[in-house]
Structure formats: C-alpha cells, structure tokens
CSV table of C-alpha atoms and ligand atoms in Angstrom, one decimal:
chain,number,residue,atom,x,y,z
A,1,MET,CA,0.1,-0.2,0.0
A,2,SER,CA,1.3,3.5,-0.8
A,3,LEU,CA,2.0,5.9,1.8
A,4,ARG,CA,-0.9,8.1,0.6
A,5,LEU,CA,-3.3,5.4,0.6
A,6,LEU,CA,-2.0,4.1,3.9
A,7,ARG,CA,-2.9,7.5,5.5
A,8,LEU,CA,-6.2,7.9,3.5
A,9,SER,CA,-7.4,4.3,5.1
A,10,ARG,CA,-6.2,5.4,8.6
A,11,VAL,CA,-7.7,8.6,8.0
A,12,SER,CA,-11.2,6.9,7.1
A,13,ASN,CA,-11.0,4.5,9.9
A,14,VAL,CA,-10.9,7.3,12.3
A,15,VAL,CA,-13.8,9.2,11.0
A,16,ARG,CA,-16.1,6.1,10.2
A,17,ARG,CA,-16.4,5.6,13.8
A,18,SER,CA,-17.6,9.1,14.6
A,19,TYR,CA,-19.6,8.6,11.3
A,20,THR,CA,-22.0,5.6,12.6
A,21,THR,CA,-23.1,7.8,15.2
A,22,SER,CA,-24.7,10.1,12.7
A,23,ARG,CA,-26.3,7.8,10.5
A,24,ASN,CA,-23.4,7.6,7.8
A,25,HIS,CA,-24.2,11.2,6.8
A,26,PRO,CA,-21.0,13.2,6.0
A,27,MET,CA,-19.9,15.5,8.5
A,28,PHE,CA,-18.3,19.3,8.3
A,29,ILE,CA,-16.3,21.6,9.9
A,30,ASP,CA,-16.4,25.3,8.7
A,31,ILE,CA,-13.1,26.9,9.4
A,32,ALA,CA,-14.1,30.3,8.4
A,33,VAL,CA,-17.3,32.0,9.4
A,34,ASN,CA,-17.8,35.8,10.2
A,35,LEU,CA,-20.4,35.1,12.7
A,36,SER,CA,-20.1,38.6,14.2
A,37,ASP,CA,-21.1,40.1,11.0
A,38,PRO,CA,-24.2,42.2,11.6
A,39,GLN,CA,-25.6,40.5,8.5
A,40,PHE,CA,-26.6,37.7,10.7
A,41,GLN,CA,-28.3,40.0,13.1
A,42,GLY,CA,-30.3,41.1,9.9
A,43,ILE,CA,-28.4,44.3,9.6
A,44,TYR,CA,-26.9,45.5,6.3
A,45,HIS,CA,-25.3,48.7,5.6
A,46,GLY,CA,-26.3,49.7,9.2
A,47,LYS,CA,-30.0,49.4,8.6
A,48,GLN,CA,-32.1,46.5,10.1
A,49,GLY,CA,-33.3,44.5,6.9
A,50,HIS,CA,-35.1,41.7,8.9
A,51,GLU,CA,-35.2,40.2,12.2
A,52,SER,CA,-32.0,38.6,13.6
A,53,ASP,CA,-31.9,35.2,12.4
A,54,PHE,CA,-28.6,34.2,14.0
A,55,ASN,CA,-30.2,31.0,15.5
A,56,ALA,CA,-32.0,29.9,12.4
A,57,VAL,CA,-28.5,30.2,10.7
A,58,LEU,CA,-27.0,27.9,13.0
A,59,GLU,CA,-29.8,25.3,13.0
A,60,ARG,CA,-29.4,24.9,9.3
A,61,ALA,CA,-25.8,24.4,10.1
A,62,LYS,CA,-26.7,21.7,12.4
A,63,GLU,CA,-29.1,20.1,9.8
A,64,GLN,CA,-26.5,20.0,7.4
A,65,LYS,CA,-24.1,18.2,9.9
A,66,LEU,CA,-21.8,20.7,10.6
A,67,THR,CA,-20.5,19.7,14.1
A,68,LYS,CA,-17.7,22.9,14.6
A,69,ILE,CA,-17.3,26.3,13.4
A,70,LEU,CA,-14.3,28.3,13.5
A,71,VAL,CA,-15.4,32.1,14.0
A,72,THR,CA,-13.0,34.4,12.6
A,73,GLY,CA,-11.4,37.1,14.8
A,74,THR,CA,-10.1,40.0,12.6
A,75,ASP,CA,-9.1,42.5,15.3
A,76,LEU,CA,-9.0,43.0,19.0
A,77,SER,CA,-12.9,44.0,19.4
A,78,GLU,CA,-14.0,41.5,17.1
A,79,THR,CA,-12.0,38.6,18.4
A,80,LYS,CA,-13.4,39.7,22.2
A,81,GLU,CA,-16.7,39.3,20.3
A,82,SER,CA,-16.2,36.2,18.8
A,83,VAL,CA,-14.9,34.5,22.0
A,84,LYS,CA,-18.3,35.7,23.6
A,85,ILE,CA,-20.5,34.4,20.7
A,86,CYS,CA,-18.6,30.9,21.1
A,87,ASN,CA,-18.8,30.7,24.8
A,88,ASP,CA,-22.4,32.1,25.2
A,89,PHE,CA,-23.5,29.0,22.3
A,90,HIS,CA,-24.4,26.0,24.0
A,91,CYS,CA,-25.6,23.0,21.8
A,92,ASP,CA,-24.9,19.2,22.0
A,93,TYR,CA,-24.1,18.9,18.4
A,94,LEU,CA,-22.5,22.1,17.4
A,95,GLU,CA,-19.8,23.7,19.0
A,96,LEU,CA,-18.4,27.1,18.0
A,97,TYR,CA,-14.6,28.1,18.4
A,98,CYS,CA,-12.8,31.3,17.2
A,99,THR,CA,-9.4,32.7,16.0
A,100,GLY,CA,-7.9,35.8,17.0
A,101,GLY,CA,-5.8,38.2,15.1
A,102,ILE,CA,-5.3,41.5,13.1
A,103,HIS,CA,-6.3,41.3,9.7
A,104,PRO,CA,-4.3,43.1,7.0
A,105,CYS,CA,-7.2,45.3,5.9
A,106,SER,CA,-7.9,46.2,10.0
A,107,ALA,CA,-4.5,47.3,10.4
A,108,LEU,CA,-4.6,51.1,10.1
A,109,ALA,CA,-7.9,51.3,12.1
A,110,GLU,CA,-6.2,49.1,14.9
A,111,TYR,CA,-3.3,51.4,14.8
A,112,ASN,CA,-5.6,54.3,15.2
A,113,ALA,CA,-7.6,52.6,17.9
A,114,GLN,CA,-4.6,51.9,19.9
A,115,THR,CA,-2.7,55.6,19.4
A,116,GLY,CA,-5.9,57.7,19.4
A,117,GLY,CA,-5.1,58.7,15.7
A,118,LYS,CA,-7.1,59.3,12.9
A,119,GLN,CA,-4.8,58.7,10.1
A,120,LYS,CA,-6.8,57.8,6.9
A,121,ALA,CA,-5.5,55.1,4.4
A,122,THR,CA,-4.8,57.8,1.6
A,123,GLU,CA,-2.8,60.3,4.0
A,124,ALA,CA,-0.9,57.8,6.4
A,125,GLU,CA,2.6,59.0,6.9
A,126,GLY,CA,4.0,55.9,7.1
A,127,ASP,CA,5.7,56.7,10.5
A,128,TYR,CA,4.7,54.2,12.9
A,129,ASP,CA,4.9,53.7,16.5
A,130,ILE,CA,6.2,49.9,16.9
A,131,ASN,CA,5.4,49.7,20.6
A,132,ALA,CA,1.8,50.7,20.0
A,133,ILE,CA,1.4,47.8,17.5
A,134,GLY,CA,3.3,45.6,20.1
A,135,SER,CA,0.6,46.6,22.7
A,136,ARG,CA,-2.3,46.0,20.7
A,137,ILE,CA,-1.0,42.5,19.8
A,138,GLN,CA,-0.2,41.6,23.4
A,139,ASP,CA,-3.7,42.6,24.3
A,140,LEU,CA,-4.9,40.0,21.6
A,141,LEU,CA,-2.6,37.6,23.2
A,142,GLU,CA,-4.2,38.0,26.4
A,143,VAL,CA,-7.4,37.1,25.1
A,144,ALA,CA,-6.1,33.9,23.5
A,145,ARG,CA,-4.2,33.0,26.8
A,146,SER,CA,-7.6,33.6,28.7
A,147,ASN,CA,-9.6,31.3,26.8
A,148,PRO,CA,-7.5,28.4,25.7
A,149,LYS,CA,-10.7,25.8,25.2
A,150,THR,CA,-12.4,28.6,22.8
A,151,LEU,CA,-9.7,30.4,20.9
A,152,LEU,CA,-7.8,27.5,18.7
A,153,ALA,CA,-5.8,29.5,16.0
A,154,LEU,CA,-4.1,32.6,15.8
A,155,GLY,CA,-5.0,35.3,12.9
A,156,GLU,CA,-6.7,36.2,10.7
A,157,PHE,CA,-3.4,37.8,9.7
A,158,GLY,CA,-1.3,38.4,6.7
A,159,LEU,CA,-1.3,40.8,3.6
A,160,ASP,CA,-3.7,42.3,1.1
A,161,TYR,CA,-2.5,44.2,-1.5
A,162,ASP,CA,-5.7,44.3,-3.4
A,163,ARG,CA,-7.4,46.6,-0.5
A,164,LEU,CA,-4.8,49.2,0.0
A,165,HIS,CA,-7.5,51.4,0.5
A,166,PHE,CA,-8.1,50.3,4.0
A,167,SER,CA,-4.6,50.0,5.1
A,168,PRO,CA,-1.5,51.0,3.3
A,169,GLU,CA,1.2,48.3,2.5
A,170,LYS,CA,3.9,49.6,5.3
A,171,ILE,CA,1.4,49.2,8.1
A,172,GLN,CA,-0.1,45.9,7.1
A,173,LYS,CA,3.7,44.6,6.8
A,174,LEU,CA,4.6,46.1,10.5
A,175,PHE,CA,1.1,44.2,11.8
A,176,PHE,CA,2.2,41.0,10.0
A,177,GLU,CA,5.7,41.0,11.1
A,178,GLN,CA,5.0,42.1,14.8
A,179,GLN,CA,2.0,39.2,15.0
A,180,LEU,CA,4.5,36.6,13.5
A,181,LYS,CA,7.3,37.8,16.0
A,182,LEU,CA,5.0,37.9,19.1
A,183,PHE,CA,3.0,35.0,18.3
A,184,ALA,CA,6.1,32.9,18.1
A,185,GLU,CA,7.2,34.0,21.3
A,186,SER,CA,4.0,33.7,23.0
A,187,GLY,CA,4.6,30.0,24.0
A,188,LEU,CA,1.1,29.5,22.7
A,189,ASP,CA,0.6,26.2,20.9
A,190,LEU,CA,-1.5,27.3,18.3
A,191,PRO,CA,-2.0,27.0,14.3
A,192,LEU,CA,-1.9,30.1,12.4
A,193,PHE,CA,-5.0,31.5,10.2
A,194,LEU,CA,-3.6,33.4,7.1
A,195,HIS,CA,-4.7,35.6,4.5
A,196,SER,CA,-2.8,36.4,1.6
A,197,ARG,CA,-4.2,38.5,-1.3
A,198,ALA,CA,-2.0,39.9,-4.2
A,199,ALA,CA,1.0,39.8,-2.2
A,200,HIS,CA,2.3,36.4,-2.3
A,201,LYS,CA,6.1,37.3,-2.5
A,202,ASP,CA,6.1,39.5,0.6
A,203,PHE,CA,3.9,36.8,2.3
A,204,CYS,CA,6.3,34.0,2.1
A,205,ASP,CA,9.4,36.2,2.5
A,206,MET,CA,8.1,37.3,5.7
A,207,LEU,CA,6.3,33.9,6.9
A,208,TYR,CA,8.4,31.1,5.8
A,209,PRO,CA,11.6,31.7,7.8
A,210,TYR,CA,9.4,31.3,10.8
A,211,LEU,CA,8.0,28.2,9.3
A,212,LYS,CA,11.5,26.7,8.6
A,213,ALA,CA,12.7,27.5,11.8
A,214,GLY,CA,10.2,25.5,13.4
A,215,LYS,CA,8.5,28.4,15.4
A,216,PHE,CA,5.1,27.2,14.6
A,217,PRO,CA,5.0,23.6,15.0
A,218,ARG,CA,1.2,23.7,14.4
A,219,GLY,CA,1.4,25.0,10.9
A,220,GLY,CA,-1.5,26.8,9.7
A,221,VAL,CA,-3.9,27.3,6.8
A,222,VAL,CA,-3.9,30.1,4.0
A,223,HIS,CA,-7.6,30.6,4.1
A,224,SER,CA,-9.8,31.8,1.2
A,225,PHE,CA,-6.9,30.7,-1.4
A,226,THR,CA,-7.4,32.2,-4.5
A,227,GLY,CA,-3.5,32.1,-5.9
A,228,THR,CA,-1.9,30.5,-8.8
A,229,LEU,CA,-0.5,27.0,-9.1
A,230,ASP,CA,2.9,28.2,-8.4
A,231,GLU,CA,1.8,29.9,-5.5
A,232,LEU,CA,0.1,27.0,-4.4
A,233,GLN,CA,2.9,24.5,-4.6
A,234,ASP,CA,5.1,27.1,-2.5
A,235,HIS,CA,2.7,26.7,0.4
A,236,VAL,CA,2.0,23.1,-0.2
A,237,LYS,CA,5.7,22.6,0.2
A,238,MET,CA,5.7,24.4,3.6
A,239,GLY,CA,3.1,22.0,4.6
A,240,LEU,CA,0.4,24.8,5.0
A,241,TYR,CA,-3.4,23.7,4.7
A,242,ILE,CA,-5.2,25.5,2.1
A,243,GLY,CA,-8.7,26.9,2.7
A,244,ILE,CA,-11.3,26.7,0.2
A,245,ASN,CA,-14.5,28.8,-0.3
A,246,GLY,CA,-16.9,30.1,-3.1
A,247,CYS,CA,-14.2,32.8,-4.0
A,248,SER,CA,-11.5,30.6,-4.5
A,249,LEU,CA,-13.7,28.8,-7.2
A,250,LYS,CA,-14.9,31.7,-9.4
A,251,THR,CA,-12.9,31.2,-12.5
A,252,LYS,CA,-11.5,28.5,-14.8
A,253,GLU,CA,-8.2,29.3,-13.7
A,254,ASN,CA,-9.3,29.0,-9.9
A,255,LEU,CA,-10.6,25.6,-10.6
A,256,ASP,CA,-7.5,24.3,-12.3
A,257,VAL,CA,-5.3,25.4,-9.3
A,258,ALA,CA,-7.7,23.9,-6.7
A,259,LYS,CA,-7.8,20.5,-8.3
A,260,GLU,CA,-4.2,20.5,-7.5
A,261,ILE,CA,-4.4,21.0,-3.9
A,262,PRO,CA,-3.5,17.7,-2.2
A,263,LEU,CA,-6.3,16.0,-0.3
A,264,GLU,CA,-4.5,15.9,2.7
A,265,LEU,CA,-3.9,19.5,2.9
A,266,LEU,CA,-7.4,20.4,2.0
A,267,LEU,CA,-9.8,22.6,4.5
A,268,LEU,CA,-13.1,23.8,3.5
A,269,GLU,CA,-14.8,27.2,4.4
A,270,THR,CA,-17.6,29.4,3.6
A,271,ASP,CA,-16.3,32.7,4.9
A,272,ALA,CA,-19.9,33.3,5.4
A,273,PRO,CA,-21.5,36.0,5.0
A,274,TRP,CA,-19.4,36.3,1.9
A,275,CYS,CA,-17.8,34.3,-0.7
A,276,GLU,CA,-21.3,32.3,-1.6
A,277,ILE,CA,-21.0,30.1,-5.0
A,278,ARG,CA,-23.0,32.2,-7.3
A,279,PRO,CA,-24.5,31.2,-10.9
A,280,SER,CA,-22.1,33.4,-12.8
A,281,HIS,CA,-19.1,31.2,-11.1
A,282,GLU,CA,-17.3,28.8,-13.0
A,283,SER,CA,-18.0,26.4,-9.8
A,284,HIS,CA,-21.5,26.5,-10.4
A,285,LYS,CA,-21.6,24.3,-13.4
A,286,LEU,CA,-20.2,21.4,-11.1
A,287,LEU,CA,-23.0,21.7,-8.6
A,288,GLN,CA,-25.0,19.9,-11.1
A,289,GLY,CA,-28.5,21.1,-9.9
A,290,HIS,CA,-27.2,20.1,-6.1
A,291,LYS,CA,-28.5,22.8,-3.7
A,292,LEU,CA,-29.6,23.1,-0.1
A,293,PRO,CA,-33.1,22.1,1.0
A,294,TYR,CA,-34.3,25.8,2.1
A,295,GLU,CA,-36.0,28.5,0.6
A,296,SER,CA,-34.0,31.5,-0.5
A,297,LYS,CA,-35.3,35.1,-0.3
A,298,LYS,CA,-34.2,38.6,-0.8
A,299,LYS,CA,-33.5,40.2,2.5
A,300,GLU,CA,-36.4,42.3,2.0
A,301,LYS,CA,-38.8,39.5,1.7
A,302,PHE,CA,-37.3,37.6,4.6
A,303,VAL,CA,-39.7,35.0,6.0
A,304,GLU,CA,-38.9,32.8,9.1
A,305,ASN,CA,-36.3,30.3,8.1
A,306,SER,CA,-35.5,31.4,4.7
A,307,MET,CA,-32.4,31.8,3.8
A,308,ILE,CA,-31.1,35.2,2.2
A,309,LYS,CA,-30.3,35.4,-1.3
A,310,GLY,CA,-26.5,36.8,-1.6
A,311,ARG,CA,-25.8,36.1,2.1
A,312,CYS,CA,-23.6,33.0,2.7
A,313,GLU,CA,-23.9,31.0,5.6
A,314,PRO,CA,-22.3,27.9,7.0
A,315,ALA,CA,-24.6,25.4,5.6
A,316,ASN,CA,-23.3,26.3,2.3
A,317,ILE,CA,-20.2,24.5,3.2
A,318,VAL,CA,-21.9,21.4,1.5
A,319,LEU,CA,-21.8,23.0,-1.8
A,320,VAL,CA,-18.1,23.7,-1.5
A,321,ALA,CA,-17.5,20.4,-0.9
A,322,LYS,CA,-19.6,19.1,-3.8
A,323,VAL,CA,-17.6,21.1,-6.0
A,324,MET,CA,-14.3,20.2,-4.8
A,325,ALA,CA,-15.3,16.4,-4.9
A,326,GLU,CA,-16.3,16.8,-8.7
A,327,LEU,CA,-12.9,18.6,-8.9
A,328,LYS,CA,-10.9,16.1,-7.4
A,329,GLY,CA,-13.1,13.0,-9.0
A,330,VAL,CA,-13.4,11.5,-5.5
A,331,PRO,CA,-16.9,10.7,-3.8
A,332,LEU,CA,-18.4,13.5,-1.8
A,333,GLU,CA,-18.3,11.1,0.9
A,334,GLU,CA,-14.7,10.2,0.8
A,335,LEU,CA,-13.8,13.7,0.2
A,336,THR,CA,-15.7,15.3,3.4
A,337,LYS,CA,-14.3,12.2,5.5
A,338,VAL,CA,-10.6,13.1,4.7
A,339,VAL,CA,-11.4,17.1,5.0
A,340,TYR,CA,-13.1,16.5,8.2
A,341,GLU,CA,-10.1,14.6,9.5
A,342,ASN,CA,-7.6,17.4,8.1
A,343,SER,CA,-9.8,19.9,10.0
A,344,LEU,CA,-9.5,18.1,13.5
A,345,LYS,CA,-5.7,17.9,12.8
A,346,PHE,CA,-5.3,21.6,12.3
A,347,LEU,CA,-7.6,22.5,15.2
A,348,ASN,CA,-5.8,20.0,17.4
A,349,LEU,CA,-9.2,18.4,18.4
A,350,GLU,CA,-9.8,14.7,18.8
A,351,LYS,CA,-13.2,14.8,17.7
B,1,ZN,ZN1,-9.5,36.7,4.6
C-alpha cells in the first residue's frame, strides 16, 4: 500500500467510527465564518433589513451536519466578540470556536484605535510607533491566553495588497511582522490562520523563515485561497493547509488550481456571510443542480427560516464540498471524511 493510501485508510477508519453515530451522513467543519457580522443579525449597511436570524443560521448548519465552526476574529474587539459568541453558545451537536488576530485590512484602524489617531489610508504618513502595534498584539494574546478552550488559532493575519485603501502596505507589513514575532514568542501552541491576497512574495518572505525555523509547529492554513498554481505549490511545500470557499472557485483558472490541492492539505470553509457560490461562477456548473433544501429570499422579503439571497452561511459548505469532490474526482463522502479529519488535525481536536 502506498504511503498515501495508507494515510487515507487510516483517516477513513478514524472518521468512520464517529460517522456511525450520525447515520453515515458526511460531517463538516467550517473553518472560516464571520459570525459577528451584522448580517447575521439582519443588519445590512447599518440598517435593519429583517429580524435577527442568527439561531436559524446555526440550526441550518446543524441540519447540514456541521459539527464545528471556527469563527474568525479579525481585530481586537471582533476577537473578543467572537470569543463571547462561542462561549455563550451551547448545543450538543454543534461547537463554536474562534481565531484571534489582526487582519491586514484592519491594520490602520487598529493602529488608530490604539494611538487615538485619525490617520486615513490615503494620507497615512508611514511613520508608525512599533510599541503601540506591539501593545495591541499583546492585548490580543491576552485574550487567547484567557480562552484556551475557545480560541484555537492565531489570526486572521497576513497581507492584502488588493485592498490598500483600507490599510497601506507599510502598516500591513508592520502588523504582519509583529504578529509573527510576538505569536512565535508567546509560547501558545496554536496554528496560524493566514490571509494572503496579491502579496505572495512578501507574504512568503516574511512567513516562511518562521516555519522553516520550526517556530510554529502546528503550522497553519492559508484561508480563502485564490492564488496561482505556483503559489499553491509554494504553500504545499511548506505543509500549509489550503482553505477553499466560493471565492476560491470563481474562474476556470481557480478551478484548475484548486484541483491540484493535495487532499491531505485541503480544508473547507464558507467565509460566510461572504463568498457564496454564484450562478455566474465557473464552479456553479459542477454543482449539477445540487442545492440546499431551504427557500432563499431577498432580504426585503425575509420570512422565518428562509435563507437570504446573496448572504452566504455555514450550511453552504455542503456546496463547496460538492464542487471540490467533482474537481478531485472522488465521491463526496470520501472527500468530506478526509477534510473532516484534516480539520480536526488543524484545530488539534480529537473529535
Ligand atoms: Zn480572509
């Protein structure tokens, strides 16, 4: 038996045991959900569009056999809020966990919040106080230390040169560099939850030395991956997991790249409320009519228990899995089993 087959069969054995308890239905872990987003309270662009359906969203997640959701923390206050959402939620079949980090797009706002400054991205001077950045990150690490059972990954952090209008390159780099440094020194045994957009070279130049030096033994995931085949291969060589959602599967090129992700490094996510699979996406064809058993309404026409058109939610992970199974040419159940096991390993959870 090849090493790969051996590994796959071992994976299947472990997962099969837990499957029997859930009538052989594939189970899912969504590793990226922005549950603190106001859209899940029915609020769009600051206006109440419909009543909060937060509980209904999680109910549908449960019905679709999600057993765990990783809520994304993208700045200090959102990380605190994510911890609270997770700790307040109690359910026998669905567990909520979260990440804690400072997203590159939030870097300037976080700096302003820390220093009481009012710099706008267009007029940021580029002269930043490293100590202020360090204090912000230490506050974040304190949240992580106080919530070891809830906060399971460090991030979201990284670089995003597609959205410099939120944070200029220089401050993005400072926050990325300082988070890498202080996370590595923190002694926290957690994986990294990474974001890289249009910044591959800088991202790798800054991150890889830490990985090569063994500073992050739990590795990490490059979530919402949309890069090229070469970029994918760089990450694969470093043993990083690749997180795939609807945004990773928009174009023919995206699909050609996603197909090459080794199964043992694949993680699935929705990035809800963003990144749903749309009819205009190349991936939509691969769904072959596969859809969720819920009515979908425009937000203005919301009725109880309807999904909202254009708002992604964790239950949609079923569709991402379907597309990936088609791309990889493996049965949906087999793909979800392997990915489920990968997700447990990534989060350092036993079951
Ligand atoms: Zn992201």
